[in-house]
Coordinates of C-alpha atoms and ligand atoms in Angstrom, one line a residue:
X391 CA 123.3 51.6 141.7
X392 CA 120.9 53.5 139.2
X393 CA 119.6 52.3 136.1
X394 CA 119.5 54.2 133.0
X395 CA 117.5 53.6 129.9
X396 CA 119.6 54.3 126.9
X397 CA 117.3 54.2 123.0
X398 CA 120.6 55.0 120.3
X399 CA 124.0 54.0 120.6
X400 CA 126.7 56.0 121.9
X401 CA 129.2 56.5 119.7
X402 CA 133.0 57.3 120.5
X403 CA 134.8 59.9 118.1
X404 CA 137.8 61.7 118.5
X405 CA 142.3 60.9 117.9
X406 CA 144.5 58.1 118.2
X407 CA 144.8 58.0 122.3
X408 CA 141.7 60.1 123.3
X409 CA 140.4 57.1 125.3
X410 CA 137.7 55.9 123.3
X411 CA 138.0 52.9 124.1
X412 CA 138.6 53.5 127.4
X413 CA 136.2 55.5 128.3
X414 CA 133.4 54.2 126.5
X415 CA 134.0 50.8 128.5
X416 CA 133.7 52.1 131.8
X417 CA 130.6 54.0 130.5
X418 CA 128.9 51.1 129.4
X419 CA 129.6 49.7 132.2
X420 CA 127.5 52.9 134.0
X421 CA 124.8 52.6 132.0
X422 CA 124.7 48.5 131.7
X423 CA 124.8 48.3 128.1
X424 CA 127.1 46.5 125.8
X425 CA 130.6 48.2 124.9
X426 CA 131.6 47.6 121.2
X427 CA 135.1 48.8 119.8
X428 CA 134.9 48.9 116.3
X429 CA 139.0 48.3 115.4
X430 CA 138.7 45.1 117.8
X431 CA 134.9 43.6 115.5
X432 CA 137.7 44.5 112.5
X433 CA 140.5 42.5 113.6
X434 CA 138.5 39.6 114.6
X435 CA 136.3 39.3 111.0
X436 CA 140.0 39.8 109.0
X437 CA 142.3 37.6 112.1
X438 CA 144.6 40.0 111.2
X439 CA 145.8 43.4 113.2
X440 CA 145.2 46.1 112.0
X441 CA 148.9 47.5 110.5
X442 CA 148.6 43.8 108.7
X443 CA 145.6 44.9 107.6
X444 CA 146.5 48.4 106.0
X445 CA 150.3 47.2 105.0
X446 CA 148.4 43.9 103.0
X447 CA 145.3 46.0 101.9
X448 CA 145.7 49.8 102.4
X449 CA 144.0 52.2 104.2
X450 CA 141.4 52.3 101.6
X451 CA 140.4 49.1 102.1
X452 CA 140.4 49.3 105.9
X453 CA 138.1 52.3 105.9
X454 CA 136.0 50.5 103.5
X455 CA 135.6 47.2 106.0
X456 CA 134.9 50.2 108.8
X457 CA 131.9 51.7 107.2
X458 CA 130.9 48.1 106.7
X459 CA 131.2 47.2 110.5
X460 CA 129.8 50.6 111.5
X461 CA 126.6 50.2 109.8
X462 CA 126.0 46.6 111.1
X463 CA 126.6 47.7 114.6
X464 CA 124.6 51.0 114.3
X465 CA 121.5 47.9 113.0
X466 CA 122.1 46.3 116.2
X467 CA 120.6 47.0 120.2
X468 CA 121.9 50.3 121.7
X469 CA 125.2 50.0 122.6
X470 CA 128.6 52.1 123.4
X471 CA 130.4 52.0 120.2
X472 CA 133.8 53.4 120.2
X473 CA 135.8 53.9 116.2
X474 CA 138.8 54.2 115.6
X475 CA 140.2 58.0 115.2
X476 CA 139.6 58.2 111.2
X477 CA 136.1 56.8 111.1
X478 CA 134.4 59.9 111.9
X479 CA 135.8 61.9 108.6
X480 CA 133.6 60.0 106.3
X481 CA 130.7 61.6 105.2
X482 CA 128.6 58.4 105.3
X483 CA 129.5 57.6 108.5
X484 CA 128.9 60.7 110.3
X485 CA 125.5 60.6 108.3
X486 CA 124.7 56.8 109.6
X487 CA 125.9 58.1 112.9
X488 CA 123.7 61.1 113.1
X489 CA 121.1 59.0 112.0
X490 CA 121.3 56.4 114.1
X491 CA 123.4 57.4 116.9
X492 CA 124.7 60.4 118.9
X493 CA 128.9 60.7 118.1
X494 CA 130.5 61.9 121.4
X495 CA 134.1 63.3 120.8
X496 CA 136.7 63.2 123.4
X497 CA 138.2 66.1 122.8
X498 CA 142.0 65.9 124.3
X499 CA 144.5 68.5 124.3
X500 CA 147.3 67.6 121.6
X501 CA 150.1 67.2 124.0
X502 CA 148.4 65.1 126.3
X503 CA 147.4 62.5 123.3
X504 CA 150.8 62.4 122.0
X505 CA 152.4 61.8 126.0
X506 CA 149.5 58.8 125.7
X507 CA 150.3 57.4 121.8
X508 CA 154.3 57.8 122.0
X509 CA 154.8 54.7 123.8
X510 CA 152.6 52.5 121.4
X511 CA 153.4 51.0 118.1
X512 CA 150.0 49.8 117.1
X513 CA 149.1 52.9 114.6
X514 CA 150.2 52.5 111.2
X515 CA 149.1 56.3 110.3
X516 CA 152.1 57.3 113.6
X517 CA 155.1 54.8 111.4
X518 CA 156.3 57.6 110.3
X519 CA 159.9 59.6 110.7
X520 CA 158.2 62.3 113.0
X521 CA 154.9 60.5 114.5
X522 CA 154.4 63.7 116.7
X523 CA 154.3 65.7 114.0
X524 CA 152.2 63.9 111.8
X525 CA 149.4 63.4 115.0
X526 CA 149.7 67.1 115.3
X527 CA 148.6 67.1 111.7
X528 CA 146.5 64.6 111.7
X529 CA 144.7 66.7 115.1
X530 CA 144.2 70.0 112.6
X531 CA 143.4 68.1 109.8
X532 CA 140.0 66.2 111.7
X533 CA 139.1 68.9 114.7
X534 CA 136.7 70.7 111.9
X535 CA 135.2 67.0 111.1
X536 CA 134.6 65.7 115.1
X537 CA 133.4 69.3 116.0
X538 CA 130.7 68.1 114.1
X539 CA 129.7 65.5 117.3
X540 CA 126.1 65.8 118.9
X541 CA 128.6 66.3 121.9
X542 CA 131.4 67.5 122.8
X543 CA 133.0 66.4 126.0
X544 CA 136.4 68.0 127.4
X545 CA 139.3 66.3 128.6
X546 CA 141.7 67.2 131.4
X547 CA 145.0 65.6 132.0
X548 CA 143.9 65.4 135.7
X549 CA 140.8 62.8 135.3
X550 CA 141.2 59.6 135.2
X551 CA 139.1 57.5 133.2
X552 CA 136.1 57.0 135.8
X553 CA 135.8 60.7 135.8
X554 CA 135.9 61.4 132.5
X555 CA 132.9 58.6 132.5
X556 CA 131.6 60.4 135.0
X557 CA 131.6 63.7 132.6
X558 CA 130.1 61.8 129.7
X559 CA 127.5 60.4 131.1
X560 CA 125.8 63.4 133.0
X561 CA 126.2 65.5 129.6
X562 CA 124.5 62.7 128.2
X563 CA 121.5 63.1 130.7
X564 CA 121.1 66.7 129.8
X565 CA 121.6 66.3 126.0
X566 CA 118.3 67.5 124.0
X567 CA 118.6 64.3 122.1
X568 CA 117.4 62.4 125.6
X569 CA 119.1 59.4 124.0
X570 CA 119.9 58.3 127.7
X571 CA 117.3 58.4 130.5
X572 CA 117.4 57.5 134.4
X573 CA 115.2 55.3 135.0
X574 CA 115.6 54.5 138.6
Ligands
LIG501 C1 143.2 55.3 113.1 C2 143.0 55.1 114.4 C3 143.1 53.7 115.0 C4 142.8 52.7 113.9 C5 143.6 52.9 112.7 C6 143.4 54.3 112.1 C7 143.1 56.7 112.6 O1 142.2 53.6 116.0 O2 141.4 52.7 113.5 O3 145.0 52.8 113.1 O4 142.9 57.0 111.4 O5 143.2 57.6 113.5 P1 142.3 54.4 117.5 O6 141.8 55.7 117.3 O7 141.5 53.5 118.4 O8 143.7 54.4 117.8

């Protein structure tokens, strides 16, 4: 197996259902380094999900307690750091990001991330009349923030998750940033 050297954290961006998560655990798992999900270090500091969260406290106060985790995990060792699908549209964040890390989007087609978030009730921003239509929205509304990433990687509904690991991590090997080096 080959061992890679990585010096910022990698950092997840893109919707609801683009496999952030996902995908940045099987690349950590590549590159040997920690995977963090951001929505998971927020659930566990507030024991509570996260539509208890937004229906006791609001969005604003979730996004608030995001920025807060971001920051303390862009402080910590290099890591894979996925967010959750609004993180990214914060100025301050994308700045701490830039700063600290490299934000990779996973840039999925909108049909294929509403055939992979229909099923799920775990998003308070889809508990809505038409949840399709509001992730469309949602889609048009962000693209112009998370084109913004250091990188851009492409989905396809044909790879599985391993190859669209695969795909991340060799465009992370010829990034200009060199955040991620072979080693052996
Ligand atoms: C959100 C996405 C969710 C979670 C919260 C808000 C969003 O994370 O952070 O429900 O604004 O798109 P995932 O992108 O992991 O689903």
């Amino acid at each position: 197996m080959s061992r890679y050297q990585l010096t910022k954290t990698v950092v997840m961006i893109g919707m609801m259902g683009a496999g952030k998560t996902a995908v940045g655990t099987a690349l950590a798992e590549l590159i040997d380094v920690p995977f963090i999900d951001s929505d998971a270090q927020i659930v566990q500091a507030a024991n509570q999900t996260i539509p208890e969260i937004f229906d006791a406290f609001g969005e604003a106060f979730f996004r608030d307690k995001e920025s807060l985790v971001l920051k303390r995990l862009l402080d910590g060792p290099p890591s894979v750091l996925s967010t959750g699908g609004g993180a990214y549209l914060q100025k301050t964040n994308r700045e701490m990001i830039a700063a600290q890390g490299l934000a990779v989007w996973l840039k999925v087609d909108r049909d294929l991330l509403w055939a992979r978030v229909r099923h799920k009730d775990t998003r308070p921003l889809l508990r809505v009349a038409d949840p399709k239509a509001r992730l469309f929205e949602l889609l048009g509304e962000r693209a112009p923030y998370y084109r913004q990433a250091g990188l851009v990687v492409d989905a396809d509904p044909n790879y599985s998750v391993q190859d669209m690991a695969d795909k991340v991590l060799k465009q992370l090997l010829n990034h200009p940033m060199n955040i991620l080096r072979k080693i052996a």
